[in-house]
Coordinates of C-alpha atoms in Angstrom, one line a residue:
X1 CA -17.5 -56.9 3.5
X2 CA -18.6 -60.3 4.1
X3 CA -16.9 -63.6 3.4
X4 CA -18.3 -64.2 0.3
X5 CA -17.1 -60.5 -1.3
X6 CA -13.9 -61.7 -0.1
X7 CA -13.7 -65.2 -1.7
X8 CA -15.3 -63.0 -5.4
X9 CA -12.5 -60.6 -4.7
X10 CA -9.2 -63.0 -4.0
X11 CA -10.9 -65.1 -7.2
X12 CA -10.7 -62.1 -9.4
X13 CA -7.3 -60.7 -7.7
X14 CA -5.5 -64.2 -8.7
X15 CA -7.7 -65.3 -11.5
X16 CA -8.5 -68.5 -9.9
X17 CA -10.7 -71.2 -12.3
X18 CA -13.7 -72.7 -11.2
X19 CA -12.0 -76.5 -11.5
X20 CA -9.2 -74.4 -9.2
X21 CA -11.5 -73.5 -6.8
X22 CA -12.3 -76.8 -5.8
X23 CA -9.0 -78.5 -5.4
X24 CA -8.1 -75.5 -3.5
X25 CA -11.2 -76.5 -1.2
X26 CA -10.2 -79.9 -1.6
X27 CA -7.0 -79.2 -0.1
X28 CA -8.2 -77.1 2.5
X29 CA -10.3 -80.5 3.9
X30 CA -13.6 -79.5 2.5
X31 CA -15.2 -81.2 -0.4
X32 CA -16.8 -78.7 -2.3
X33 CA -18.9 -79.3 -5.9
X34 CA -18.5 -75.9 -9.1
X35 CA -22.2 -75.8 -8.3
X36 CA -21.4 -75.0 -4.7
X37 CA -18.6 -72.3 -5.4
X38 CA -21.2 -70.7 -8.3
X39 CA -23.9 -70.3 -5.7
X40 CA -21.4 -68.8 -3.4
X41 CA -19.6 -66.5 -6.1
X42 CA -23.1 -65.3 -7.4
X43 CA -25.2 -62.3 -5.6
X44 CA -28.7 -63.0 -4.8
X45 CA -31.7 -61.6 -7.2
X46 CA -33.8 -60.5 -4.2
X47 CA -31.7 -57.8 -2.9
X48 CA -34.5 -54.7 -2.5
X49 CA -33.9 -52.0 -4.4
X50 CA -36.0 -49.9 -1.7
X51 CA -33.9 -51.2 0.8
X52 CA -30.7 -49.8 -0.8
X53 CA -32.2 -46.2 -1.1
X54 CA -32.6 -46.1 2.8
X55 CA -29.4 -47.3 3.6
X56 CA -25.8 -45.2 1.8
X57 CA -23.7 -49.0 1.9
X58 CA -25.1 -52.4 2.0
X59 CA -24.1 -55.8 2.1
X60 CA -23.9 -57.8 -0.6
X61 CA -25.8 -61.2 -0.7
X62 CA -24.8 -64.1 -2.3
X63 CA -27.2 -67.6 -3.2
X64 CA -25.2 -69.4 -0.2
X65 CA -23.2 -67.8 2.5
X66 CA -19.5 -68.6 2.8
X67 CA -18.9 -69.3 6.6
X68 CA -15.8 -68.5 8.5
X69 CA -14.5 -71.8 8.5
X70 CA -15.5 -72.3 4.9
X71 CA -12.8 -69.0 3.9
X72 CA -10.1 -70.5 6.2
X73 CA -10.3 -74.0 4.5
X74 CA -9.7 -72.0 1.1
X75 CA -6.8 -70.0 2.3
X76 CA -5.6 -72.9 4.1
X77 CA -5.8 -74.8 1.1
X78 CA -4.8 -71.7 -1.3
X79 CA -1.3 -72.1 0.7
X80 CA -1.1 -75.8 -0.2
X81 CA -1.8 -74.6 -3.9
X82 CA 0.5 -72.6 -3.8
X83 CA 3.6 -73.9 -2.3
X84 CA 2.6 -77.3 -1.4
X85 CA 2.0 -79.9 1.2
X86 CA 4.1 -79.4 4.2
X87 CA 6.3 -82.0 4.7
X88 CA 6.5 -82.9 8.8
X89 CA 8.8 -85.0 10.8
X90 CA 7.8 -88.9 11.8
X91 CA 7.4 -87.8 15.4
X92 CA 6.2 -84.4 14.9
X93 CA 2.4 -84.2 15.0
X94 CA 0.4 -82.4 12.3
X95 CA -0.8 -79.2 13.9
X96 CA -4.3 -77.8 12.8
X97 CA -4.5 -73.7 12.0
X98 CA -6.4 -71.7 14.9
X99 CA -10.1 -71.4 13.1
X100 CA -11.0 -68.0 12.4
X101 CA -13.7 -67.8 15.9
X102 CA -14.8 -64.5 15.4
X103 CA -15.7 -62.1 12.2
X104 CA -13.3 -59.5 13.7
X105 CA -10.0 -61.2 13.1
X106 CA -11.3 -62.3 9.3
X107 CA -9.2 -59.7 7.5
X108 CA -6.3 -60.7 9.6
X109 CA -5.9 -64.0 9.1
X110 CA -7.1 -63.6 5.0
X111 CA -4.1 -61.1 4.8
X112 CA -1.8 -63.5 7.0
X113 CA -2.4 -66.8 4.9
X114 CA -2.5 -64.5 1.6
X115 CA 1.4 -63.7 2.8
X116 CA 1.8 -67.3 3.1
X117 CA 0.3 -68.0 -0.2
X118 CA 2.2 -65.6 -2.5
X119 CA 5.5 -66.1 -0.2
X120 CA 5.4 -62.3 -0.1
X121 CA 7.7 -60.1 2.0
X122 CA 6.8 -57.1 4.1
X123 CA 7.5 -54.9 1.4
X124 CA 5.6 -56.5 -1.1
X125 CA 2.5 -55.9 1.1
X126 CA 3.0 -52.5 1.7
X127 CA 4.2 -51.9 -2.7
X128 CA 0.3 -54.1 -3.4
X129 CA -1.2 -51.5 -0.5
X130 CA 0.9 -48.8 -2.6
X131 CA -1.0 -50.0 -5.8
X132 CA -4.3 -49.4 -4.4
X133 CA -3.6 -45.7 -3.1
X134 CA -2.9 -46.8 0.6
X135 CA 0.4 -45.7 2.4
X136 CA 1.0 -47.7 5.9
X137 CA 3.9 -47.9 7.7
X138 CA 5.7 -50.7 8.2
X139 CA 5.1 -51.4 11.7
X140 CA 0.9 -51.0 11.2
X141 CA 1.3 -53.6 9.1
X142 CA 3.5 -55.8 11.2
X143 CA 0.7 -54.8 14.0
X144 CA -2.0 -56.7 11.7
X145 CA 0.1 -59.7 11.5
X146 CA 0.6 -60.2 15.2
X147 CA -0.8 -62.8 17.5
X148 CA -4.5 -61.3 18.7
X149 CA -3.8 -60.4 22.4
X150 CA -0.9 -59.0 21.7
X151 CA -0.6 -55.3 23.3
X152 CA 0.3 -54.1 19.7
X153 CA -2.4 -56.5 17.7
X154 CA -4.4 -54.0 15.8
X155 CA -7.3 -54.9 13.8
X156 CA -7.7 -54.7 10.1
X157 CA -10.7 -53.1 8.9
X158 CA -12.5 -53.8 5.8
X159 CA -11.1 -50.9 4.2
X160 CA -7.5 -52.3 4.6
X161 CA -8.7 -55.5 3.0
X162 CA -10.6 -54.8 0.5
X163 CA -7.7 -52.2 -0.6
X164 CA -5.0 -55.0 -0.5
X165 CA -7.3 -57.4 -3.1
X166 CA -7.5 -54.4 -5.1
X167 CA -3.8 -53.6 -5.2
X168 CA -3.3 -57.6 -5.8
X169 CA -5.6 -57.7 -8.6
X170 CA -3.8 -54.8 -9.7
X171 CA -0.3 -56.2 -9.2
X172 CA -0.9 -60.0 -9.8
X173 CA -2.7 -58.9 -13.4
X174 CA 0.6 -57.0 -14.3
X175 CA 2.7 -60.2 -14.0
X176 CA 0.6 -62.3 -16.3

């Protein structure tokens, strides 16, 4: 699953607008035009049909890639959406989000800021996993959310993820 599958999916999952989509960006620090977030949301026409009989799973590709730092300005700005600006003291200096380095920690930090975003709880994770078909316990979850390095850090796969937008979509849906 590539960043763009995951911006299509979250979109979908929340039912984000295309004028939504960039304020969010704009909030996140990136300036960001509907054209732009069309380009990114729609797949390519030259995918090869021939190439998808060789190989069982294949990545999706979109007009124009969505880069790692281009997800974590959404998210960051999805939070500020969300719940707002944070307010900081006159002394206290604004601190800047660790940018997402590596594609390995990706579903880690989309889930982490997501949990921000929503102001869900542990258990609201695990009930939107639940909707999806996926039982984890409570302590592999809390092993996504820790600080990478940590001896209990655990990765999250794609599978993980892509069953969490599911179960959001399915959840998030429901309320409206």
């Amino acid at each position: 699953m590539n960043n763009n599958d995951r911006l299509v999916r979250l979109r979908y999952a929340l039912d984000i607008k295309d004028t939504e989509m960039v304020e969010i960006f704009k909030l996140g620090g990136l300036e960001i035009t509907k054209e732009d977030i069309k380009k990114m949301l729609d797949k390519s026409k030259k995918q090869n049909s021939d190439n998808a009989k060789e190989n069982d799973f294949q990545e999706n590709e979109y007009v124009k890639n969505c880069s790692n730092q281009t997800l974590e300005s959404f998210l960051n700005g999805l939070i500020i959406f969300k719940r707002g600006k944070k307010e900081t003291a006159v002394n206290e200096p604004e601190k800047k989000a660790p940018m997402m380095i590596t594609n390995e920690n990706v579903n880690n930090m989309l889930l982490k800021k997501i949990k921000i975003a929503l102001s869900l709880t542990s258990e609201d994770m695990l009930g939107i996993l639940g909707n999806a078909g996926v039982e984890i316990s409570k302590s592999e979850l809390s092993a996504v959310f820790r600080k990478e390095g940590h001896r209990n850090y655990k990765e999250c796969g794609d599978r993980y993820a892509r069953n969490f937008l599911k179960g959001l979509a399915i959840a998030w849906r429901e309320e409206s």
